[in-house]
């Protein structure tokens, strides 16, 4: 039966692992794009379109592929018409994870059992909106309802972290994540304007490359005092060459003088500054997250009319292994390799990255991690591929598990989907005779991947 209590779970072993060990574990969402201000203000949503479709480029891409006009996606169409357009689109999306997520979120969060279709869109619109008027459906209450214990937002170094400070007395924890992309993106025209903002909050005048590093170190210390234990970076690729501080200083000076930079200089600069930042993360015992192989703003028309992060990003197909190897080798030789989670948007990289991580593992269980199947890979087959690749080339039992990577307060059923897939994959190994049918043993591993490993790995609150 569709989305019944045992969907995805095809045998008794999978069912026992999920219901007995995975289902009730708290959620640690260590990478998401929720707005801490929205969590703090805890305002009711106007309607399900605001809660569900606003800012969700996953849904926007599918709606465009279904011929929906932009006015009903990001334009000035009515909220109901946008919802109805999504209902008509999702009917055709069988096999897509959004088909599962959409109906699972309606079921788990709103208690709506009906399948969303264009015929019943008006009925579900009314039912969901009625729920959203209730006090149990504000952002904080939704977080509690879904058994979330930790949320890590994504925050720029210039952020004051005011709302993180004001959320300290909640039953769940909200921690910042240090995301210095704008400090690395030296090619952007607004780069020098950003440096001025960074100078103001760090109280360090940034005229040279060493001053930039000092300002970022200042903000890392500030973030650490406010509970931050992770950083995050979005980079298409890393340079193959080793880091040269003098060269980075020269590239920085060239930018400050208003001279154009080559693509080679841009990549060298970004990779070099990442080395400096990773050394600082190691000093603070943080975890670095590297999101690699995304190509940004492929459609110039979409970028011009709608803006970035609107569905114009795609999967890169360049080589990653050599650049990551250079990065890790330089850091390890200096005793400054931090805990790191590697995500690639291209699944072809899973095997090579898993093999590469084995060259640099040291001292800490699961110090280097192959990140959860990300973005275009966050699918039934994509999650299975990531899990089996990690198991075959590393230690699955040390994996820190799932995250939402979402800006929606309705996304937490994705953890359920992941946990079901995890239990099914393990059960298949038992059925094949590759694992013992020892439920307490396997159940402990499931519990670790679902919750305990992340809790131990990130050292939140310490």
XYZ file of C-alpha atoms in Angstrom:
462
model
C 0.000 0.000 0.000
C 1.192 3.517 -0.849
C 3.038 5.153 2.081
C 1.697 2.602 4.559
C 3.649 1.804 7.710
C 5.949 -0.547 5.813
C 6.542 1.265 2.530
C 10.069 0.602 1.163
C 10.472 -2.154 3.791
C 10.220 -5.404 1.816
C 10.926 -8.052 4.440
C 10.590 -8.715 8.157
C 14.203 -7.814 8.913
C 13.830 -4.358 7.347
C 10.550 -3.811 9.189
C 12.048 -4.778 12.550
C 15.122 -2.609 12.014
C 13.064 0.424 11.049
C 10.266 0.185 13.600
C 12.450 -1.100 16.423
C 15.598 0.975 15.999
C 15.349 3.811 13.454
C 11.865 5.280 13.541
C 11.892 7.022 16.914
C 15.452 8.340 16.900
C 15.704 12.144 17.249
C 16.767 14.136 14.200
C 20.046 16.047 14.014
C 19.732 18.258 10.942
C 23.359 19.296 10.688
C 22.997 21.028 7.320
C 19.939 23.034 6.308
C 18.875 26.444 5.063
C 16.232 27.335 7.617
C 16.153 30.989 8.647
C 16.933 31.429 12.373
C 14.878 34.627 12.348
C 11.827 32.687 11.187
C 12.400 30.095 13.912
C 12.667 32.816 16.551
C 9.681 34.873 15.394
C 7.584 31.703 15.150
C 4.928 33.297 12.974
C 2.101 31.259 11.515
C 2.273 30.602 7.799
C -0.204 32.474 5.634
C -1.022 29.268 3.741
C 0.595 26.078 2.462
C 2.024 27.820 -0.600
C 4.088 30.074 1.653
C 5.182 27.098 3.778
C 5.788 24.695 0.905
C 6.510 26.374 -2.435
C 8.170 29.685 -1.596
C 11.906 29.368 -2.219
C 11.769 25.671 -3.173
C 13.712 25.423 -6.421
C 13.288 21.622 -6.406
C 9.565 22.133 -7.025
C 10.122 25.109 -9.337
C 12.256 23.021 -11.709
C 9.568 20.369 -12.039
C 6.844 22.964 -12.577
C 8.857 24.559 -15.406
C 9.403 21.103 -16.911
C 5.634 20.666 -16.840
C 5.047 23.874 -18.772
C 3.773 25.943 -15.854
C 4.172 29.678 -16.579
C 6.660 31.530 -14.391
C 3.872 33.714 -13.005
C 2.614 30.590 -11.164
C 6.102 29.610 -9.981
C 7.984 32.691 -8.799
C 5.722 35.371 -10.243
C 2.680 37.273 -9.028
C 0.086 34.532 -9.498
C -2.235 33.823 -6.595
C -1.091 31.461 -3.880
C -3.933 29.062 -4.624
C -3.172 28.983 -8.354
C 0.477 28.209 -7.566
C -0.599 25.370 -5.283
C -2.960 24.013 -7.918
C -0.176 24.152 -10.512
C 2.030 22.136 -8.186
C -0.749 19.588 -7.609
C -1.153 19.125 -11.366
C 2.615 18.784 -11.796
C 3.263 16.270 -9.021
C 0.697 13.840 -10.445
C 3.068 13.191 -13.338
C 6.224 12.843 -11.218
C 6.044 9.138 -10.414
C 9.500 7.848 -9.469
C 10.700 11.317 -8.435
C 11.479 11.758 -4.721
C 9.258 14.836 -4.636
C 6.290 12.578 -5.339
C 7.113 10.716 -2.131
C 8.074 13.804 -0.122
C 4.964 15.747 -1.131
C 2.516 13.082 -0.088
C 4.547 11.963 2.923
C 4.667 15.529 4.274
C 0.902 15.863 3.857
C 0.429 12.594 5.689
C 2.935 12.986 8.529
C 2.629 16.709 9.206
C -0.981 17.498 8.322
C -2.611 14.108 8.798
C -3.941 14.248 5.218
C -4.266 10.743 3.805
C -5.478 11.666 0.309
C -3.054 11.656 -2.605
C -2.548 15.192 -3.918
C -4.069 15.556 -7.402
C -5.396 18.397 -9.531
C -8.930 17.145 -8.815
C -8.651 17.377 -5.017
C -6.236 20.331 -4.819
C -8.949 22.649 -3.499
C -9.907 20.220 -0.728
C -6.316 19.649 0.384
C -5.638 23.396 0.167
C -8.421 23.994 2.697
C -7.411 21.128 4.991
C -3.738 22.124 5.108
C -4.500 25.814 5.582
C -6.866 25.028 8.447
C -4.063 23.133 10.179
C -1.671 26.042 9.630
C -3.968 28.327 11.638
C -3.517 26.104 14.696
C -0.883 26.886 17.324
C 0.820 23.520 16.779
C 1.852 24.474 13.235
C 4.222 27.381 13.751
C 7.904 26.845 12.859
C 8.976 25.944 16.397
C 6.050 23.608 16.922
C 6.711 21.847 13.622
C 10.338 21.309 14.679
C 9.179 19.780 17.956
C 6.467 17.733 16.241
C 9.083 16.087 14.029
C 11.364 15.183 16.979
C 14.236 17.434 15.887
C 16.928 17.898 18.535
C 19.534 19.953 16.647
C 19.351 22.333 13.694
C 22.442 23.823 12.047
C 21.601 26.804 9.881
C 23.835 28.232 7.144
C 25.296 31.626 8.037
C 27.615 34.205 6.521
C 30.695 35.338 8.502
C 29.239 38.864 8.771
C 26.035 37.632 10.480
C 25.592 38.781 14.071
C 23.905 35.470 15.117
C 21.356 37.428 17.137
C 18.544 34.921 16.659
C 20.730 31.961 17.571
C 21.402 33.672 20.872
C 17.699 34.308 21.453
C 16.788 30.660 20.824
C 18.998 29.232 23.558
C 16.141 28.221 25.864
C 14.242 26.066 23.374
C 13.894 22.299 23.787
C 15.847 21.941 20.528
C 19.193 23.554 19.738
C 19.819 25.937 16.833
C 23.503 26.386 15.976
C 25.130 28.459 13.239
C 27.287 27.059 10.444
C 30.134 29.179 9.105
C 29.712 29.576 5.324
C 32.334 31.978 3.920
C 31.522 31.606 0.215
C 31.419 35.373 -0.313
C 34.949 35.672 1.091
C 36.205 33.090 -1.426
C 34.306 34.328 -4.475
C 36.946 36.831 -5.511
C 35.650 36.871 -9.092
C 32.360 38.548 -8.205
C 32.034 42.305 -8.774
C 30.665 42.865 -5.258
C 33.715 41.253 -3.621
C 35.326 44.458 -2.372
C 31.989 45.669 -0.984
C 31.744 42.435 0.965
C 35.251 42.893 2.364
C 34.135 46.255 3.728
C 31.301 44.564 5.639
C 33.704 41.931 6.930
C 36.088 44.676 8.058
C 33.320 46.385 9.987
C 32.178 43.339 11.947
C 35.711 42.052 12.638
C 37.177 45.512 13.372
C 40.110 44.612 11.106
C 40.931 46.757 8.090
C 41.234 44.440 5.090
C 43.760 45.793 2.621
C 45.958 42.696 2.256
C 45.498 38.938 2.066
C 46.899 38.294 5.602
C 44.423 40.866 6.940
C 41.590 38.973 5.250
C 42.699 35.759 6.966
C 42.872 37.602 10.297
C 39.345 38.960 9.830
C 37.982 35.499 9.030
C 39.798 34.058 12.054
C 38.119 36.737 14.165
C 34.689 35.680 12.893
C 35.446 31.983 13.370
C 36.216 32.709 17.030
C 32.951 34.657 17.283
C 30.937 31.827 15.715
C 32.613 29.284 18.006
C 31.548 31.262 21.081
C 27.983 31.016 19.809
C 27.960 27.249 19.426
C 29.172 26.821 15.848
C 30.955 23.523 15.245
C 30.680 23.240 11.460
C 31.693 25.165 8.381
C 30.360 24.759 4.871
C 31.740 25.560 1.424
C 30.256 25.384 -2.048
C 32.948 24.962 -4.700
C 32.732 23.536 -8.205
C 36.296 22.192 -8.091
C 39.602 22.521 -6.250
C 42.916 23.479 -7.851
C 45.369 20.680 -8.651
C 48.367 22.801 -7.659
C 49.660 23.159 -4.125
C 48.820 26.277 -2.132
C 51.246 29.193 -2.411
C 50.507 31.974 0.089
C 52.577 34.534 -1.839
C 50.634 33.801 -5.006
C 47.332 34.239 -3.179
C 48.550 37.555 -1.803
C 49.399 38.680 -5.323
C 46.006 37.602 -6.676
C 44.271 39.448 -3.825
C 46.305 42.590 -4.546
C 45.429 42.317 -8.228
C 41.713 42.186 -7.375
C 41.992 45.148 -5.024
C 43.667 47.117 -7.803
C 40.678 46.431 -10.052
C 42.538 44.185 -12.504
C 40.766 41.196 -14.117
C 41.566 37.677 -12.922
C 41.956 34.525 -14.992
C 39.884 31.426 -14.255
C 43.101 29.703 -13.143
C 43.836 32.505 -10.670
C 40.292 32.383 -9.298
C 40.460 28.621 -8.653
C 43.954 28.878 -7.140
C 42.817 31.679 -4.854
C 39.701 29.877 -3.666
C 41.559 26.620 -3.045
C 44.373 28.431 -1.245
C 42.096 30.416 1.034
C 40.277 27.164 1.797
C 43.588 25.745 3.075
C 43.942 28.671 5.490
C 40.363 28.258 6.678
C 40.674 24.492 7.129
C 43.687 25.042 9.384
C 41.567 27.315 11.559
C 38.755 24.753 11.645
C 41.239 22.151 12.852
C 42.324 24.471 15.665
C 38.711 24.715 16.855
C 37.967 21.013 16.252
C 35.221 21.931 13.808
C 33.908 19.823 10.949
C 34.378 21.206 7.439
C 31.728 20.436 4.846
C 32.755 20.655 1.194
C 29.892 20.711 -1.307
C 31.528 20.082 -4.674
C 30.620 19.770 -8.373
C 27.617 22.086 -8.577
C 27.514 24.334 -11.619
C 25.681 27.565 -10.879
C 23.305 29.767 -12.854
C 23.487 27.826 -16.112
C 20.521 29.724 -17.541
C 21.424 33.356 -17.987
C 17.799 34.148 -18.761
C 16.586 32.575 -15.533
C 19.289 34.357 -13.551
C 18.337 37.710 -15.071
C 14.584 37.309 -14.576
C 14.378 35.403 -11.281
C 17.832 35.472 -9.695
C 20.239 32.907 -8.229
C 19.096 29.767 -6.377
C 15.975 29.601 -8.507
C 16.521 26.293 -10.307
C 19.321 27.148 -12.722
C 22.014 25.025 -11.093
C 23.162 21.625 -12.352
C 25.689 18.812 -11.915
C 29.333 19.355 -12.878
C 31.363 16.567 -14.451
C 34.942 17.684 -13.796
C 37.604 15.751 -11.894
C 37.691 16.160 -8.116
C 40.127 13.575 -6.772
C 43.409 15.344 -7.485
C 42.343 18.672 -6.011
C 40.929 17.075 -2.863
C 44.086 14.978 -2.513
C 46.285 18.097 -2.728
C 44.136 19.824 -0.100
C 44.183 16.929 2.366
C 47.889 16.222 1.902
C 48.946 19.804 2.622
C 46.780 19.949 5.721
C 47.756 16.541 7.083
C 51.461 17.271 6.692
C 50.980 20.316 8.907
C 48.853 18.422 11.437
C 45.879 20.605 10.471
C 43.454 18.300 8.691
C 40.041 18.838 10.330
C 37.102 16.480 10.361
C 35.630 16.803 6.882
C 32.468 15.724 5.083
C 32.821 15.486 1.298
C 29.694 15.867 -0.814
C 29.770 15.595 -4.580
C 26.787 16.483 -6.696
C 28.023 14.004 -9.291
C 27.672 10.382 -8.081
C 30.529 9.300 -10.345
C 32.821 10.755 -7.669
C 31.573 8.563 -4.816
C 33.965 5.669 -5.410
C 37.069 7.807 -5.983
C 36.353 10.051 -2.988
C 35.708 7.060 -0.726
C 39.010 5.503 -1.810
C 40.834 8.805 -1.351
C 39.475 9.352 2.167
C 41.002 6.066 3.227
C 44.460 7.532 2.555
C 43.978 10.272 5.139
C 41.851 8.748 7.936
C 43.481 9.195 11.340
C 42.860 9.405 15.090
C 39.058 9.893 15.027
C 36.382 7.351 14.080
C 34.981 8.392 10.723
C 37.085 11.558 10.658
C 36.598 11.910 6.905
C 33.058 11.242 5.719
C 31.369 10.652 2.380
C 28.423 12.991 2.713
C 24.808 11.998 2.433
C 23.414 11.757 -1.115
C 22.952 15.405 -1.985
C 20.491 17.398 -4.094
C 20.015 15.565 -7.400
C 21.162 12.354 -5.680
C 18.671 12.614 -2.822
C 16.580 9.862 -4.399
C 15.739 6.224 -3.735
C 18.509 4.919 -6.007
C 20.863 7.797 -5.120
C 20.727 7.103 -1.390
C 21.196 3.384 -1.961
C 24.215 4.116 -4.168
C 25.818 6.361 -1.554
C 25.200 3.841 1.245
C 26.541 0.853 -0.671
C 29.588 2.747 -1.963
C 30.476 3.885 1.544
C 29.905 0.394 2.958
C 32.054 -1.281 0.320
C 34.901 1.233 0.489
C 34.814 2.492 4.067
C 32.947 2.029 7.342
C 29.193 2.460 7.065
C 28.832 2.064 10.828
C 30.620 5.417 11.334
C 28.391 7.356 8.919
C 26.815 10.521 10.374
C 23.636 10.037 8.389
C 20.970 12.179 6.804
C 20.332 15.921 6.554
C 17.589 17.947 4.871
C 19.623 20.609 2.983
C 16.294 22.441 2.896
C 14.837 25.818 3.742
C 11.394 24.381 4.470
C 10.006 23.550 7.895
C 8.042 20.726 6.268
C 11.062 18.748 5.021
C 11.763 16.497 7.994
C 9.973 13.393 6.644
C 13.002 13.088 4.359
C 14.799 11.592 7.355
C 12.118 8.917 7.560
C 12.579 8.073 3.884
C 16.349 7.795 4.356
C 15.976 5.597 7.442
C 13.619 3.239 5.629
C 16.053 2.919 2.726
C 18.955 2.305 5.136
C 17.061 -0.511 6.878
C 16.022 -2.065 3.579
C 19.584 -2.070 2.233
C 20.919 -3.751 5.384
C 18.099 -6.309 5.312
C 19.009 -7.277 1.749
C 22.553 -8.057 2.854
C 21.094 -10.321 5.538
C 18.867 -12.071 3.018
C 21.858 -12.560 0.721
C 23.813 -14.216 3.537
C 26.308 -11.337 3.683
C 25.305 -10.315 7.213
C 24.166 -12.320 10.225
C 20.503 -12.108 11.169
C 21.416 -10.492 14.479
C 18.878 -7.730 15.084
C 20.432 -6.242 18.252
C 23.796 -5.963 16.484
C 22.378 -4.505 13.278
C 19.897 -2.370 15.194
C 22.716 -0.700 17.108
C 24.378 0.255 13.821
C 21.079 1.640 12.525
C 20.662 3.726 15.679
C 24.177 5.086 15.273
C 23.640 6.135 11.671
C 20.213 7.601 12.403
C 21.321 9.713 15.375
C 24.143 8.698 17.697
C 27.077 9.079 15.302
C 26.152 12.679 14.498
C 25.669 13.449 18.176
C 29.151 12.138 19.003
C 30.914 13.481 15.913
C 29.980 17.168 16.047
C 30.401 17.823 19.805
C 27.470 20.237 19.953
C 27.259 22.151 23.199
C 30.886 21.437 24.130
